[in-house]
JSON list of C-alpha atoms in Angstrom, two decimals:
[
{"chain": "L", "resi": 1, "resn": "MET", "atom": "CA", "xyz": [12.83, -22.16, 1.37]},
{"chain": "L", "resi": 2, "resn": "SER", "atom": "CA", "xyz": [10.48, -21.27, 4.22]},
{"chain": "L", "resi": 3, "resn": "ALA", "atom": "CA", "xyz": [10.46, -17.55, 3.07]},
{"chain": "L", "resi": 4, "resn": "VAL", "atom": "CA", "xyz": [9.18, -18.74, -0.38]},
{"chain": "L", "resi": 5, "resn": "LYS", "atom": "CA", "xyz": [6.60, -20.92, 1.24]},
{"chain": "L", "resi": 6, "resn": "ASN", "atom": "CA", "xyz": [5.43, -18.07, 3.46]},
{"chain": "L", "resi": 7, "resn": "LYS", "atom": "CA", "xyz": [5.26, -15.67, 0.60]},
{"chain": "L", "resi": 8, "resn": "ILE", "atom": "CA", "xyz": [3.15, -18.28, -1.41]},
{"chain": "L", "resi": 9, "resn": "ILE", "atom": "CA", "xyz": [0.86, -18.85, 1.63]},
{"chain": "L", "resi": 10, "resn": "VAL", "atom": "CA", "xyz": [0.20, -15.15, 2.04]},
{"chain": "L", "resi": 11, "resn": "ILE", "atom": "CA", "xyz": [-0.60, -14.53, -1.53]},
{"chain": "L", "resi": 12, "resn": "LEU", "atom": "CA", "xyz": [-2.96, -17.55, -1.74]},
{"chain": "L", "resi": 13, "resn": "LEU", "atom": "CA", "xyz": [-4.67, -16.47, 1.50]},
{"chain": "L", "resi": 14, "resn": "CYS", "atom": "CA", "xyz": [-5.26, -12.87, 0.37]},
{"chain": "L", "resi": 15, "resn": "ALA", "atom": "CA", "xyz": [-6.38, -14.11, -3.17]},
{"chain": "L", "resi": 16, "resn": "ALA", "atom": "CA", "xyz": [-8.82, -16.48, -1.27]},
{"chain": "L", "resi": 17, "resn": "VAL", "atom": "CA", "xyz": [-10.20, -13.66, 0.73]},
{"chain": "L", "resi": 18, "resn": "ILE", "atom": "CA", "xyz": [-10.77, -11.38, -2.21]},
{"chain": "L", "resi": 19, "resn": "THR", "atom": "CA", "xyz": [-12.18, -14.26, -4.24]},
{"chain": "L", "resi": 20, "resn": "GLY", "atom": "CA", "xyz": [-14.54, -15.10, -1.29]},
{"chain": "L", "resi": 21, "resn": "GLN", "atom": "CA", "xyz": [-15.60, -11.50, -0.86]},
{"chain": "L", "resi": 22, "resn": "LEU", "atom": "CA", "xyz": [-16.46, -11.23, -4.66]},
{"chain": "L", "resi": 23, "resn": "TRP", "atom": "CA", "xyz": [-18.24, -14.61, -4.62]},
{"chain": "L", "resi": 24, "resn": "TYR", "atom": "CA", "xyz": [-20.26, -13.62, -1.49]},
{"chain": "L", "resi": 25, "resn": "ASN", "atom": "CA", "xyz": [-21.25, -10.17, -3.04]},
{"chain": "L", "resi": 26, "resn": "HIS", "atom": "CA", "xyz": [-22.23, -11.82, -6.22]},
{"chain": "L", "resi": 27, "resn": "ALA", "atom": "CA", "xyz": [-24.39, -14.63, -4.42]},
{"chain": "L", "resi": 28, "resn": "ARG", "atom": "CA", "xyz": [-26.22, -12.06, -2.35]},
{"chain": "L", "resi": 29, "resn": "VAL", "atom": "CA", "xyz": [-26.79, -9.94, -5.52]},
{"chain": "L", "resi": 30, "resn": "SER", "atom": "CA", "xyz": [-26.11, -6.74, -3.52]},
{"chain": "L", "resi": 31, "resn": "ARG", "atom": "CA", "xyz": [-24.87, -3.50, -5.05]},
{"chain": "L", "resi": 32, "resn": "ILE", "atom": "CA", "xyz": [-22.31, -2.64, -2.48]},
{"chain": "L", "resi": 33, "resn": "PHE", "atom": "CA", "xyz": [-19.64, -1.82, -5.08]},
{"chain": "L", "resi": 34, "resn": "TYR", "atom": "CA", "xyz": [-17.60, 0.49, -2.88]},
{"chain": "L", "resi": 35, "resn": "PHE", "atom": "CA", "xyz": [-17.36, -1.99, -0.02]},
{"chain": "L", "resi": 36, "resn": "VAL", "atom": "CA", "xyz": [-16.26, -4.74, -2.37]},
{"chain": "L", "resi": 37, "resn": "SER", "atom": "CA", "xyz": [-13.57, -2.49, -4.13]},
{"chain": "L", "resi": 38, "resn": "MET", "atom": "CA", "xyz": [-12.26, -1.42, -0.67]},
{"chain": "L", "resi": 39, "resn": "VAL", "atom": "CA", "xyz": [-11.94, -5.02, 0.54]},
{"chain": "L", "resi": 40, "resn": "VAL", "atom": "CA", "xyz": [-10.00, -5.87, -2.76]},
{"chain": "L", "resi": 41, "resn": "ALA", "atom": "CA", "xyz": [-7.74, -2.76, -2.35]},
{"chain": "L", "resi": 42, "resn": "LEU", "atom": "CA", "xyz": [-7.10, -3.63, 1.37]},
{"chain": "L", "resi": 43, "resn": "GLY", "atom": "CA", "xyz": [-6.42, -7.29, 0.51]},
{"chain": "L", "resi": 44, "resn": "ALA", "atom": "CA", "xyz": [-3.74, -6.30, -2.09]},
{"chain": "L", "resi": 45, "resn": "ILE", "atom": "CA", "xyz": [-2.15, -3.88, 0.37]},
{"chain": "L", "resi": 46, "resn": "THR", "atom": "CA", "xyz": [-2.19, -6.55, 3.09]},
{"chain": "L", "resi": 47, "resn": "MET", "atom": "CA", "xyz": [-0.61, -9.12, 0.85]},
{"chain": "L", "resi": 48, "resn": "PHE", "atom": "CA", "xyz": [2.37, -6.70, 0.37]},
{"chain": "L", "resi": 49, "resn": "TYR", "atom": "CA", "xyz": [2.67, -5.87, 3.90]},
{"chain": "L", "resi": 50, "resn": "LEU", "atom": "CA", "xyz": [2.86, -9.47, 5.04]},
{"chain": "L", "resi": 51, "resn": "SER", "atom": "CA", "xyz": [5.21, -10.37, 2.29]},
{"chain": "L", "resi": 52, "resn": "PHE", "atom": "CA", "xyz": [7.52, -7.56, 3.47]},
{"chain": "L", "resi": 53, "resn": "GLU", "atom": "CA", "xyz": [7.28, -8.61, 7.22]},
{"chain": "L", "resi": 54, "resn": "GLY", "atom": "CA", "xyz": [7.71, -12.28, 6.15]},
{"chain": "L", "resi": 55, "resn": "ARG", "atom": "CA", "xyz": [11.33, -11.81, 5.12]},
{"chain": "L", "resi": 56, "resn": "LYS", "atom": "CA", "xyz": [12.07, -10.34, 8.65]},
{"chain": "L", "resi": 57, "resn": "PRO", "atom": "CA", "xyz": [13.82, -7.06, 7.70]},
{"chain": "L", "resi": 58, "resn": "ARG", "atom": "CA", "xyz": [16.52, -5.83, 10.06]},
{"chain": "L", "resi": 59, "resn": "GLU", "atom": "CA", "xyz": [16.30, -2.76, 12.15]},
{"chain": "L", "resi": 60, "resn": "ARG", "atom": "CA", "xyz": [18.55, -0.85, 9.76]},
{"chain": "L", "resi": 61, "resn": "GLU", "atom": "CA", "xyz": [16.10, -1.31, 6.82]},
{"chain": "L", "resi": 62, "resn": "ILE", "atom": "CA", "xyz": [13.06, -0.50, 8.97]},
{"chain": "L", "resi": 63, "resn": "VAL", "atom": "CA", "xyz": [14.70, 2.73, 10.00]},
{"chain": "L", "resi": 64, "resn": "LEU", "atom": "CA", "xyz": [15.49, 3.61, 6.42]},
{"chain": "L", "resi": 65, "resn": "VAL", "atom": "CA", "xyz": [11.91, 2.87, 5.32]},
{"chain": "L", "resi": 66, "resn": "CYS", "atom": "CA", "xyz": [10.55, 5.01, 8.11]},
{"chain": "L", "resi": 67, "resn": "VAL", "atom": "CA", "xyz": [12.81, 7.89, 7.11]},
{"chain": "L", "resi": 68, "resn": "LEU", "atom": "CA", "xyz": [11.83, 7.57, 3.42]},
{"chain": "L", "resi": 69, "resn": "CYS", "atom": "CA", "xyz": [8.13, 7.56, 4.34]},
{"chain": "L", "resi": 70, "resn": "ALA", "atom": "CA", "xyz": [8.61, 10.72, 6.44]},
{"chain": "L", "resi": 71, "resn": "VAL", "atom": "CA", "xyz": [10.59, 12.38, 3.59]},
{"chain": "L", "resi": 72, "resn": "THR", "atom": "CA", "xyz": [7.86, 11.58, 1.00]},
{"chain": "L", "resi": 73, "resn": "ALA", "atom": "CA", "xyz": [4.99, 12.55, 3.21]},
{"chain": "L", "resi": 74, "resn": "ALA", "atom": "CA", "xyz": [6.64, 15.78, 4.05]},
{"chain": "L", "resi": 75, "resn": "SER", "atom": "CA", "xyz": [7.36, 16.44, 0.38]},
{"chain": "L", "resi": 76, "resn": "ARG", "atom": "CA", "xyz": [3.76, 15.99, -0.49]},
{"chain": "L", "resi": 77, "resn": "VAL", "atom": "CA", "xyz": [2.72, 18.44, 2.23]},
{"chain": "L", "resi": 78, "resn": "ILE", "atom": "CA", "xyz": [5.35, 21.09, 1.26]},
{"chain": "L", "resi": 79, "resn": "PHE", "atom": "CA", "xyz": [4.72, 21.10, -2.41]},
{"chain": "L", "resi": 80, "resn": "PHE", "atom": "CA", "xyz": [0.94, 20.52, -2.61]},
{"chain": "L", "resi": 81, "resn": "MET", "atom": "CA", "xyz": [0.46, 24.07, -3.97]},
{"chain": "L", "resi": 82, "resn": "LEU", "atom": "CA", "xyz": [2.51, 23.42, -7.12]},
{"chain": "L", "resi": 83, "resn": "PRO", "atom": "CA", "xyz": [0.30, 21.34, -9.41]},
{"chain": "L", "resi": 84, "resn": "GLN", "atom": "CA", "xyz": [2.98, 20.00, -11.77]},
{"chain": "L", "resi": 85, "resn": "PHE", "atom": "CA", "xyz": [5.71, 19.23, -9.18]},
{"chain": "L", "resi": 86, "resn": "LYS", "atom": "CA", "xyz": [5.42, 15.89, -7.46]},
{"chain": "L", "resi": 87, "resn": "PRO", "atom": "CA", "xyz": [8.59, 15.06, -5.54]},
{"chain": "L", "resi": 88, "resn": "MET", "atom": "CA", "xyz": [6.59, 12.35, -3.59]},
{"chain": "L", "resi": 89, "resn": "ALA", "atom": "CA", "xyz": [6.48, 10.05, -6.68]},
{"chain": "L", "resi": 90, "resn": "ALA", "atom": "CA", "xyz": [10.15, 10.70, -7.50]},
{"chain": "L", "resi": 91, "resn": "VAL", "atom": "CA", "xyz": [11.11, 9.69, -4.05]},
{"chain": "L", "resi": 92, "resn": "ILE", "atom": "CA", "xyz": [8.98, 6.53, -4.11]},
{"chain": "L", "resi": 93, "resn": "ILE", "atom": "CA", "xyz": [10.36, 5.52, -7.67]},
{"chain": "L", "resi": 94, "resn": "ILE", "atom": "CA", "xyz": [14.03, 6.14, -6.49]},
{"chain": "L", "resi": 95, "resn": "CYS", "atom": "CA", "xyz": [13.38, 4.02, -3.40]},
{"chain": "L", "resi": 96, "resn": "ALA", "atom": "CA", "xyz": [11.98, 1.26, -5.37]},
{"chain": "L", "resi": 97, "resn": "ALA", "atom": "CA", "xyz": [14.72, 1.25, -7.81]},
{"chain": "L", "resi": 98, "resn": "CYS", "atom": "CA", "xyz": [17.31, 1.15, -5.14]},
{"chain": "L", "resi": 99, "resn": "TYR", "atom": "CA", "xyz": [15.86, -1.09, -2.61]},
{"chain": "L", "resi": 100, "resn": "GLY", "atom": "CA", "xyz": [13.47, -3.30, -4.41]},
{"chain": "L", "resi": 101, "resn": "ARG", "atom": "CA", "xyz": [9.72, -3.59, -5.25]},
{"chain": "L", "resi": 102, "resn": "GLU", "atom": "CA", "xyz": [8.48, -4.61, -1.90]},
{"chain": "L", "resi": 103, "resn": "THR", "atom": "CA", "xyz": [10.22, -1.68, -0.05]},
{"chain": "L", "resi": 104, "resn": "GLY", "atom": "CA", "xyz": [9.01, 0.63, -2.80]},
{"chain": "L", "resi": 105, "resn": "PHE", "atom": "CA", "xyz": [5.35, -0.49, -2.35]},
{"chain": "L", "resi": 106, "resn": "LEU", "atom": "CA", "xyz": [5.75, -0.21, 1.41]},
{"chain": "L", "resi": 107, "resn": "VAL", "atom": "CA", "xyz": [7.11, 3.29, 1.22]},
{"chain": "L", "resi": 108, "resn": "GLY", "atom": "CA", "xyz": [4.48, 4.47, -1.27]},
{"chain": "L", "resi": 109, "resn": "SER", "atom": "CA", "xyz": [1.54, 3.19, 0.55]},
{"chain": "L", "resi": 110, "resn": "MET", "atom": "CA", "xyz": [2.68, 4.25, 3.96]},
{"chain": "L", "resi": 111, "resn": "SER", "atom": "CA", "xyz": [3.58, 7.75, 2.65]},
{"chain": "L", "resi": 112, "resn": "ALA", "atom": "CA", "xyz": [0.22, 8.27, 1.19]},
{"chain": "L", "resi": 113, "resn": "PHE", "atom": "CA", "xyz": [-1.33, 7.09, 4.54]},
{"chain": "L", "resi": 114, "resn": "LEU", "atom": "CA", "xyz": [0.81, 9.55, 6.42]},
{"chain": "L", "resi": 115, "resn": "SER", "atom": "CA", "xyz": [0.35, 12.49, 4.08]},
{"chain": "L", "resi": 116, "resn": "ASN", "atom": "CA", "xyz": [-3.41, 11.94, 4.28]},
{"chain": "L", "resi": 117, "resn": "PHE", "atom": "CA", "xyz": [-3.24, 12.93, 8.04]},
{"chain": "L", "resi": 118, "resn": "PHE", "atom": "CA", "xyz": [-2.59, 16.46, 6.72]},
{"chain": "L", "resi": 119, "resn": "PHE", "atom": "CA", "xyz": [-5.04, 16.25, 3.75]},
{"chain": "L", "resi": 120, "resn": "THR", "atom": "CA", "xyz": [-7.81, 14.53, 5.94]},
{"chain": "L", "resi": 121, "resn": "GLN", "atom": "CA", "xyz": [-8.42, 10.84, 5.77]},
{"chain": "L", "resi": 122, "resn": "GLY", "atom": "CA", "xyz": [-11.49, 9.76, 3.75]},
{"chain": "L", "resi": 123, "resn": "PRO", "atom": "CA", "xyz": [-12.94, 6.80, 1.95]},
{"chain": "L", "resi": 124, "resn": "PHE", "atom": "CA", "xyz": [-10.47, 7.34, -0.87]},
{"chain": "L", "resi": 125, "resn": "THR", "atom": "CA", "xyz": [-7.32, 6.53, 1.52]},
{"chain": "L", "resi": 126, "resn": "PRO", "atom": "CA", "xyz": [-7.00, 2.83, 0.66]},
{"chain": "L", "resi": 127, "resn": "PHE", "atom": "CA", "xyz": [-7.15, 3.60, -3.01]},
{"chain": "L", "resi": 128, "resn": "ALA", "atom": "CA", "xyz": [-4.57, 6.33, -2.60]},
{"chain": "L", "resi": 129, "resn": "MET", "atom": "CA", "xyz": [-2.33, 3.95, -0.66]},
{"chain": "L", "resi": 130, "resn": "LEU", "atom": "CA", "xyz": [-2.73, 1.27, -3.30]},
{"chain": "L", "resi": 131, "resn": "GLY", "atom": "CA", "xyz": [-2.04, 3.80, -6.16]},
{"chain": "L", "resi": 132, "resn": "PHE", "atom": "CA", "xyz": [1.16, 5.21, -4.62]},
{"chain": "L", "resi": 133, "resn": "GLY", "atom": "CA", "xyz": [2.15, 1.65, -3.63]},
{"chain": "L", "resi": 134, "resn": "LEU", "atom": "CA", "xyz": [1.75, 0.66, -7.21]},
{"chain": "L", "resi": 135, "resn": "VAL", "atom": "CA", "xyz": [3.97, 3.58, -8.26]},
{"chain": "L", "resi": 136, "resn": "GLY", "atom": "CA", "xyz": [6.69, 2.04, -5.98]},
{"chain": "L", "resi": 137, "resn": "TYR", "atom": "CA", "xyz": [6.19, -1.39, -7.17]}
]
């Protein structure tokens, strides 16, 4: 029961942060759209990370997630020259189908983060992480 309580608390806390940021931006009548959208994306990513960590995964599952992240990042780096061949998305979808939605989101977002070390980090990184994470979800 405590795992469900923790998950609900994490979801409500992240939703409150996102709502508070949107309200604060609206009250100030500022036009910082990029910053607001980045806070929303990071809030969604944080919510999934904390829910994964809240269920206390064993070492065996953590090592599996690390290996899958490395394989997906390497597949993106190796096959970036072929425009219609995306093994990264296939590995993320297979991981989500086999190990669940939270693990699929984690593998997708972390592999996007890792592969962006080779393709340069930029202001688009949180959005790529959220996009690949949603592919895994």
